[in-house]
Tab-separated table of C-alpha atoms in Angstrom:
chain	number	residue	atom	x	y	z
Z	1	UNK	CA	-70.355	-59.346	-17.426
Z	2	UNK	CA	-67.224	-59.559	-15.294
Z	3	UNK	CA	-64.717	-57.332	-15.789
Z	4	UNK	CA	-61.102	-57.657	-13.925
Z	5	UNK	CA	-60.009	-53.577	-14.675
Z	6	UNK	CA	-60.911	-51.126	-12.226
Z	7	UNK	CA	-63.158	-48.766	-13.878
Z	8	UNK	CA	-62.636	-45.247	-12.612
Z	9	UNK	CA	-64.204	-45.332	-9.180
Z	10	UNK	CA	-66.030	-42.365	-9.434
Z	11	UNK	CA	-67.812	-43.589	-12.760
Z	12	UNK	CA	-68.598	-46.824	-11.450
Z	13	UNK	CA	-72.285	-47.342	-12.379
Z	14	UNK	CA	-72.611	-50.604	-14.006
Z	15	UNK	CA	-73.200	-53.927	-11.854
Z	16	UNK	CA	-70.875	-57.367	-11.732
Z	17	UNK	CA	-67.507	-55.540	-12.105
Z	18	UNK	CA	-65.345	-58.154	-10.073
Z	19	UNK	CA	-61.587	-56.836	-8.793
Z	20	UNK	CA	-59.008	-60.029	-9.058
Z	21	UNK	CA	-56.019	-58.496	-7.875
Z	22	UNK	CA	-52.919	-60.222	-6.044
Z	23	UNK	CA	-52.900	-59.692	-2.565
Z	24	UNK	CA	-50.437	-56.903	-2.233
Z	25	UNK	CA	-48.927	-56.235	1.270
Z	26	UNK	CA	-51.518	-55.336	3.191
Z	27	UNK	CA	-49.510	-53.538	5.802
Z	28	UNK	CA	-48.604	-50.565	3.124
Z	29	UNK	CA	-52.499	-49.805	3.203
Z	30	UNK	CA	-54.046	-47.365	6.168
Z	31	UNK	CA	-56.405	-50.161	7.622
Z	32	UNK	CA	-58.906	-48.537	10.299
Z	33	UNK	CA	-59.689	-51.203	12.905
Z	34	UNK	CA	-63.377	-49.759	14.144
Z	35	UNK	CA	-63.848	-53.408	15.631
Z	36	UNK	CA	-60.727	-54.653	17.825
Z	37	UNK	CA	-61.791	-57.768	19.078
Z	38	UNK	CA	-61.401	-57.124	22.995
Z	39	UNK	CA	-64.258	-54.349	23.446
Z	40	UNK	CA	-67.112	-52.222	22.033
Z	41	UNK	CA	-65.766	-48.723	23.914
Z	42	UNK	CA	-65.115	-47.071	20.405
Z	43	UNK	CA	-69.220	-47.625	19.865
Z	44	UNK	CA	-72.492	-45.982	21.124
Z	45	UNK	CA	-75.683	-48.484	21.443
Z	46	UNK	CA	-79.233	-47.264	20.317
Z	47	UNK	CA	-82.259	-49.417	21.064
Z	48	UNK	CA	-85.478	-48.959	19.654
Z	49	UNK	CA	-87.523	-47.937	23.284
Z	50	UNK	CA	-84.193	-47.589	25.375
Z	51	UNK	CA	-81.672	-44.312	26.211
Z	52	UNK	CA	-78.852	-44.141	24.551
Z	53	UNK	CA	-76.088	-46.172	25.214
Z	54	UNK	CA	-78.496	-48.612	27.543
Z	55	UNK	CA	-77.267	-51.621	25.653
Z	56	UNK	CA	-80.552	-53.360	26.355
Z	57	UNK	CA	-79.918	-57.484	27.302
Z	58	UNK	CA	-76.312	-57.082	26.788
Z	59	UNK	CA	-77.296	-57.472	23.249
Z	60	UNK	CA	-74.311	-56.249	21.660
Z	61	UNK	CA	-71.475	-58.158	23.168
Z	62	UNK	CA	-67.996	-59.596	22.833
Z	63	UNK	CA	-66.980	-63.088	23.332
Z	64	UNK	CA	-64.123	-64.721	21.517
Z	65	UNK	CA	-62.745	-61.900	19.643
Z	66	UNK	CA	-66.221	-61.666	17.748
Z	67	UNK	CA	-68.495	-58.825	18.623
Z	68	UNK	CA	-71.810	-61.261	18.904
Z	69	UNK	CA	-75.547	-60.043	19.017
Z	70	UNK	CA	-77.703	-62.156	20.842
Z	71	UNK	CA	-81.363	-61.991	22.646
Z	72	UNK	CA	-81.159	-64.153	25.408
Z	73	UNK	CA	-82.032	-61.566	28.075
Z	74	UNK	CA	-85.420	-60.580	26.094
Z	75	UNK	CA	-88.859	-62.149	26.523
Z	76	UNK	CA	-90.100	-60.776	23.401
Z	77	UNK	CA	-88.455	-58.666	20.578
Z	78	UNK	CA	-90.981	-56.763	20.592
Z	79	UNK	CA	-89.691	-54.638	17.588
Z	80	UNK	CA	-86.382	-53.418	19.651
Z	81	UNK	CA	-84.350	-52.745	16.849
Z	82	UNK	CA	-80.406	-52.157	17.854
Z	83	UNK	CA	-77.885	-50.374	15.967
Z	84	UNK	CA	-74.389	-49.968	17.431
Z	85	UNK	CA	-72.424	-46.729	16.128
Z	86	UNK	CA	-69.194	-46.431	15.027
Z	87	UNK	CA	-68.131	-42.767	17.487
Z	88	UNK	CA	-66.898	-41.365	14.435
Z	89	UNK	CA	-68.574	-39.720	11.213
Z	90	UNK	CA	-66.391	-40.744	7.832
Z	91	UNK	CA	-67.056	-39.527	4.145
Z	92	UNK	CA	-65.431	-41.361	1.866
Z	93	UNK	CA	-64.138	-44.747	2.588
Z	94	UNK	CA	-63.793	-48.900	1.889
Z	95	UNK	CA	-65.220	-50.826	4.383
Z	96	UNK	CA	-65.146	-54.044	4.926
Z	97	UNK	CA	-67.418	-56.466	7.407
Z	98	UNK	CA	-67.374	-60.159	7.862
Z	99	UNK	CA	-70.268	-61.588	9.447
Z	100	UNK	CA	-72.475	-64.835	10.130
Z	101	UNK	CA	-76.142	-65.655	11.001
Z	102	UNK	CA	-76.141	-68.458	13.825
Z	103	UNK	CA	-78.942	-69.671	15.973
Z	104	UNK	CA	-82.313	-69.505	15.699
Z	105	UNK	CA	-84.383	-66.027	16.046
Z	106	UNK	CA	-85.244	-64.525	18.936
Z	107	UNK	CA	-89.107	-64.649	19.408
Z	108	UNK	CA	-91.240	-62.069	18.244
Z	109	UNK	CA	-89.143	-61.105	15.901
Z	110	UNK	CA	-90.496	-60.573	12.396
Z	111	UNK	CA	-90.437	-62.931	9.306
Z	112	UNK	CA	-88.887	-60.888	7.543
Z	113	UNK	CA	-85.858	-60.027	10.355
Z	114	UNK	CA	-85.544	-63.945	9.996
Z	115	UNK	CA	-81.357	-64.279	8.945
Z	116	UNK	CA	-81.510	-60.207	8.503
Z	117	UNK	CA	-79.097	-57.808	9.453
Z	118	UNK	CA	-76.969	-55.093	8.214
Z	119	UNK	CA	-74.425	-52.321	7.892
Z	120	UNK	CA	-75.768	-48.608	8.137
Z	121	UNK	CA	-73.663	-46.271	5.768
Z	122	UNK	CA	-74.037	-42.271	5.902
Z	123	UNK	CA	-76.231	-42.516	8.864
Z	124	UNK	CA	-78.002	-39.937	10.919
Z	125	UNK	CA	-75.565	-38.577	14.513
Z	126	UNK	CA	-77.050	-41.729	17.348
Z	127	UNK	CA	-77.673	-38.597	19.870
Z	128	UNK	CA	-80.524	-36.894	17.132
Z	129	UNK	CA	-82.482	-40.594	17.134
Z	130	UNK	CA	-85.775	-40.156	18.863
Z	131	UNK	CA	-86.413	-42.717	21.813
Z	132	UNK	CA	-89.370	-44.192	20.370
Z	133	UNK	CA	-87.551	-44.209	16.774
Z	134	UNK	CA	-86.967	-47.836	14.787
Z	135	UNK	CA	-83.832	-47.204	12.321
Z	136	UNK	CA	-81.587	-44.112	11.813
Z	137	UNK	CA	-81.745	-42.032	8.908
Z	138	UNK	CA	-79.104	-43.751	6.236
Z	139	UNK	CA	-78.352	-46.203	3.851
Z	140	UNK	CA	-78.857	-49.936	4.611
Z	141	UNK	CA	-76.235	-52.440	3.241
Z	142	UNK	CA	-78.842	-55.282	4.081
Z	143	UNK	CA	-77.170	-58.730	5.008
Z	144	UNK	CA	-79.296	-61.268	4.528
Z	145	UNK	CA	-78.846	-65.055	4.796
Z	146	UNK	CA	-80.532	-68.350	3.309
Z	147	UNK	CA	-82.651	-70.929	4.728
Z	148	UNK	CA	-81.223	-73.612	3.362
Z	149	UNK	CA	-83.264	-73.709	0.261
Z	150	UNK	CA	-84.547	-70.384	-1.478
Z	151	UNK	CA	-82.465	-67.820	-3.619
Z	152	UNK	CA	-81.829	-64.834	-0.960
Z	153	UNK	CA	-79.313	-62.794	-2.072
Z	154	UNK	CA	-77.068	-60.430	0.530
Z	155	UNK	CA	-75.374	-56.979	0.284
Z	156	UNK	CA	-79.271	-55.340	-0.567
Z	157	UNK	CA	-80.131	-51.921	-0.300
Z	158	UNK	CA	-82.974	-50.861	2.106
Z	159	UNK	CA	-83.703	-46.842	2.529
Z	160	UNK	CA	-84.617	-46.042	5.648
Z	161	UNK	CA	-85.428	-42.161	5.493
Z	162	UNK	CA	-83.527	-42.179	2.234
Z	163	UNK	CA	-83.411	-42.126	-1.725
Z	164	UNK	CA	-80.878	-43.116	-4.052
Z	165	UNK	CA	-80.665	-42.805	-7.910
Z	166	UNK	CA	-80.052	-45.516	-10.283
Z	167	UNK	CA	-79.193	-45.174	-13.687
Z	168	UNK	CA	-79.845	-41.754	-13.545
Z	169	UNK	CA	-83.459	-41.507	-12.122
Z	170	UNK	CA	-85.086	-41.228	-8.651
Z	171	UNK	CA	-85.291	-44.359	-6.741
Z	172	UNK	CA	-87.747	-44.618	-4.236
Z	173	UNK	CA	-88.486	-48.354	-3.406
Z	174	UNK	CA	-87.575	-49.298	0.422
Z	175	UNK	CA	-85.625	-51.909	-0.889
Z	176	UNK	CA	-83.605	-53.919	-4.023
Z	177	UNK	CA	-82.360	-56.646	-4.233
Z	178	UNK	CA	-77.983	-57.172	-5.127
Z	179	UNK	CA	-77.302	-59.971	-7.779
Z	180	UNK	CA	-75.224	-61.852	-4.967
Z	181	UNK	CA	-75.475	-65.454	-4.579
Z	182	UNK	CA	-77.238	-66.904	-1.354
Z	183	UNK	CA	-75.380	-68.184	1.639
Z	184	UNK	CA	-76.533	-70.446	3.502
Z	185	UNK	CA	-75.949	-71.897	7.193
Z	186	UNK	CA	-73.181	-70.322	9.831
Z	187	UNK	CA	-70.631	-69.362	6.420
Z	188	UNK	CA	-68.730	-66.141	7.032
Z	189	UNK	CA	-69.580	-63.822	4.477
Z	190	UNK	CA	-66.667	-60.677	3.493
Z	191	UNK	CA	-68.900	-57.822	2.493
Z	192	UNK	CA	-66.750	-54.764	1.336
Z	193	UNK	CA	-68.883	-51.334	0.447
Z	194	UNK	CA	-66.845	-48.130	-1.337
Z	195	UNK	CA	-68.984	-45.230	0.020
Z	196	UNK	CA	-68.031	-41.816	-1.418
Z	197	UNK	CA	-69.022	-38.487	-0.312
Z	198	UNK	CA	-70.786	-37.748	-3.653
Z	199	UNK	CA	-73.233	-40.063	-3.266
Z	200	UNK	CA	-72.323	-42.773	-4.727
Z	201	UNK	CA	-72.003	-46.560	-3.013
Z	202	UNK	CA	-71.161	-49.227	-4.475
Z	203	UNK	CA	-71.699	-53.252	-2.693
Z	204	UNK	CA	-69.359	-55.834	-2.916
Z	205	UNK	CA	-69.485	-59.798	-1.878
Z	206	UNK	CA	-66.143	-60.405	-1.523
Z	207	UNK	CA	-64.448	-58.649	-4.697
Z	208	UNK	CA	-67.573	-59.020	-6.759
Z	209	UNK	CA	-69.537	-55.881	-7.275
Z	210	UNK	CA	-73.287	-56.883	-6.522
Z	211	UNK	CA	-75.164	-53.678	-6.572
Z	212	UNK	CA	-74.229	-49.572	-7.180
Z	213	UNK	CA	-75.963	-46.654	-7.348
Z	214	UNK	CA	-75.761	-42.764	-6.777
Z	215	UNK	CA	-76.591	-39.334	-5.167
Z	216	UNK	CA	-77.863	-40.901	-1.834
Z	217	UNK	CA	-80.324	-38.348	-0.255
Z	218	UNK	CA	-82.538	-37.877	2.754
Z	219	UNK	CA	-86.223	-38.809	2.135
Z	220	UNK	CA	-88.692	-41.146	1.949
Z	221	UNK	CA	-90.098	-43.335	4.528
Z	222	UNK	CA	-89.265	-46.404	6.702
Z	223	UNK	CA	-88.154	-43.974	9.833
Z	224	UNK	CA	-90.498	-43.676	12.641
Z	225	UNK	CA	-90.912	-41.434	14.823
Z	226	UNK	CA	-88.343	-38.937	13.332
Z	227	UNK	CA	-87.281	-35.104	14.364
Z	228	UNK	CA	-88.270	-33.164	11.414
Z	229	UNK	CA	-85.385	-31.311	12.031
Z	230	UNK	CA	-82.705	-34.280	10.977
Z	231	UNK	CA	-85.019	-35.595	8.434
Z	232	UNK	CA	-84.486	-32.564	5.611
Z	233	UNK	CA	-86.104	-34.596	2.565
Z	234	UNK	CA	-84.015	-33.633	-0.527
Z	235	UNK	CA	-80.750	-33.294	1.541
Z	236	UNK	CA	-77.342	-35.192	-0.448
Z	237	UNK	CA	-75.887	-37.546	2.217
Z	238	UNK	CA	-72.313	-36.381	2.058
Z	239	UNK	CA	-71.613	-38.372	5.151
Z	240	UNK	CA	-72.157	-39.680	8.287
Z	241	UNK	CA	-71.766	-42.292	10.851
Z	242	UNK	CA	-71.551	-46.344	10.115
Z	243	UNK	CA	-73.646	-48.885	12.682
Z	244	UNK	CA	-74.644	-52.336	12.087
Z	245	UNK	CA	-77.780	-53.613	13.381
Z	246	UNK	CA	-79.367	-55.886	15.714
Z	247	UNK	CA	-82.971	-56.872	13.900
Z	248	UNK	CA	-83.599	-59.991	15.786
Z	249	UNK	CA	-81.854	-62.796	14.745
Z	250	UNK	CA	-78.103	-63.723	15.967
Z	251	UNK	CA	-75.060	-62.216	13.825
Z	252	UNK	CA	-71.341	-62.137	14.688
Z	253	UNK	CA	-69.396	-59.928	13.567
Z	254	UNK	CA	-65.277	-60.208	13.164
Z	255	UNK	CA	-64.045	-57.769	11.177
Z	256	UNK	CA	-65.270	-54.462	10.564
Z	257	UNK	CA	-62.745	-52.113	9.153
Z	258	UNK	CA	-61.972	-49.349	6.767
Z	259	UNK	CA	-59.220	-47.358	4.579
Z	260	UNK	CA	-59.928	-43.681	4.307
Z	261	UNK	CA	-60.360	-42.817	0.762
Z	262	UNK	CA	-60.950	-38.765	1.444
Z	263	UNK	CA	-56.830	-38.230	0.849
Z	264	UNK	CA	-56.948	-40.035	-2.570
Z	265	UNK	CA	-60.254	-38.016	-4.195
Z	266	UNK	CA	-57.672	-35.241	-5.757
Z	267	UNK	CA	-55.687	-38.391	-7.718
Z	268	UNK	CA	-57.458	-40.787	-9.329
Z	269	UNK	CA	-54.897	-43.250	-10.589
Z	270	UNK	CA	-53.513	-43.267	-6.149
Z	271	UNK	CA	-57.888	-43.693	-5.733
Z	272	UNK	CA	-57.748	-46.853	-7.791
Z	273	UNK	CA	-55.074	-48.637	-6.574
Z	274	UNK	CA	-55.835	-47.755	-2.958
Z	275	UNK	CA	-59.590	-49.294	-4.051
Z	276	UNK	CA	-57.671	-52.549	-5.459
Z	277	UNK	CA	-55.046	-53.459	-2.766
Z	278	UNK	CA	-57.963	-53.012	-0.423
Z	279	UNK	CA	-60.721	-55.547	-2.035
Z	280	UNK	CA	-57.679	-57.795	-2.378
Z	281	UNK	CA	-56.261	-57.150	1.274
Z	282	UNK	CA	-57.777	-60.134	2.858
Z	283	UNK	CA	-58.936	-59.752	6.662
Z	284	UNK	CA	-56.966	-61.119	9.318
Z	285	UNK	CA	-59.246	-63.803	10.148
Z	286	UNK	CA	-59.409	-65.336	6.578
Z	287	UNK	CA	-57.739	-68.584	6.150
């Protein structure tokens, strides 16, 4: 069930709350613009087999105010996952990412990584990744997009190197499924995420909550190689750095932003309404 009341934030547990707000001035709200449509200098590049900061192919690029990720300068994909870093750790925050799949998929990529993508959320420093090493430590805020036929929903949660808990247990599958809807073809998609330095995430489609859960936590698998010395299983993610990924199909990306919540923890009823002018704040690009 739907609900149009903000539940306190912190107690959000429960799935399908949706937030139907007016939209509310958005210029009384501390935006963060981490993309700014001219450049990628405010971001560090890590490719699965390259240094860092070797963007690989020019495979994270911008053209047309959109921050595009394309393979045209690889033979093969040859499992060269790219994640591009955010050059700033945050704790507690809304985010907010519009995106769209276009093109086809860049060969050798995997059947899964067909339409896949994604925002990484409390993720491990870029300079303690390994060379050789295929995703950071963090949470994955998996975007996903149809094929023009089958139910695939978007705003998932993969673990690389991490647990979560839901509904109050251990939860140790690699991946879940949100109960988004599917989108299909080149459709922007406005994927907003309230990550908390307690643990708890929750994953919104637009102002529709699709998945929550709690306590995120290094462990598990899905992160190879790794320096044992990052990867303390057990450890509560309090924080960390945000990337989005380049798995082998094309994304763009427009707007990737975020309001600081860490300010608002010590008053809840300023938390909530900073929460609700935000999922209501619609992004620039919006029409």
């Amino acid at each position: 069930m739907k609900k149009t009341v903000l539940i306190g934030i912190l107690c959000l547990a429960g799935l399908g709350f949706a937030f139907n707000y007016a939209n509310e001035d958005a210029k009384k709200l501390k935006w963060q613009t981490l993309f700014n449509g001219k450049n990628i200098d405010d971001w560090s590049v890590k490719i699965r087999t390259h240094d860092l900061n070797d963007n690989f192919a020019n495979t994270f690029r911008v053209e047309d105010g959109l921050m595009k990720v394309r393979y045209d300068g690889y033979d093969q994909f040859d499992q060269q996952y790219g994640h591009i870093f955010y050059n700033k750790p945050f704790s507690n925050y809304l985010l907010q990412v519009e995106y769209r799949f276009v093109g086809e998929q860049a060969n050798g990529g995997e059947g899964w990584a067909t339409r896949n993508s994604g925002a990484m959320l409390h993720s491990q420093d870029p300079k303690t990744m390994l060379k050789e090493q295929n995703f950071p430590i963090s949470i994955e805020a998996q975007f996903l997009g149809g094929n023009g036929k089958d139910k695939r929903s978007t705003c998932n949660l993969c673990t690389p190197g991490t647990n979560v808990e839901k509904d109050g247990k251990l939860f140790t599958p690699h991946c879940v499924n949100s109960t988004s809807e599917t989108y299909h073809g080149d459709q922007w998609v406005t994927a907003n995420f309230i990550v908390l330095g307690n643990g708890d995430v929750h994953h919104l489609v637009g102002q529709d909550t699709v998945l929550s859960y709690s306590k995120a936590q290094i462990g598990g698998g899905s992160v190879d190689p790794v320096d044992p010395k990052v990867k303390v299983d057990g450890q509560m993610l309090t924080g960390g750095w945000i990337s989005l990924q380049s798995e082998s199909h094309p994304i763009d990306f427009r707007t990737v932003r975020l309001i600081d919540l860490t300010e608002y923890l010590g008053d809840q009823k300023k938390l909530e309404q900073v929460v609700k002018e935000g999922l209501a704040a619609k992004p620039a690009h919006s029409k």
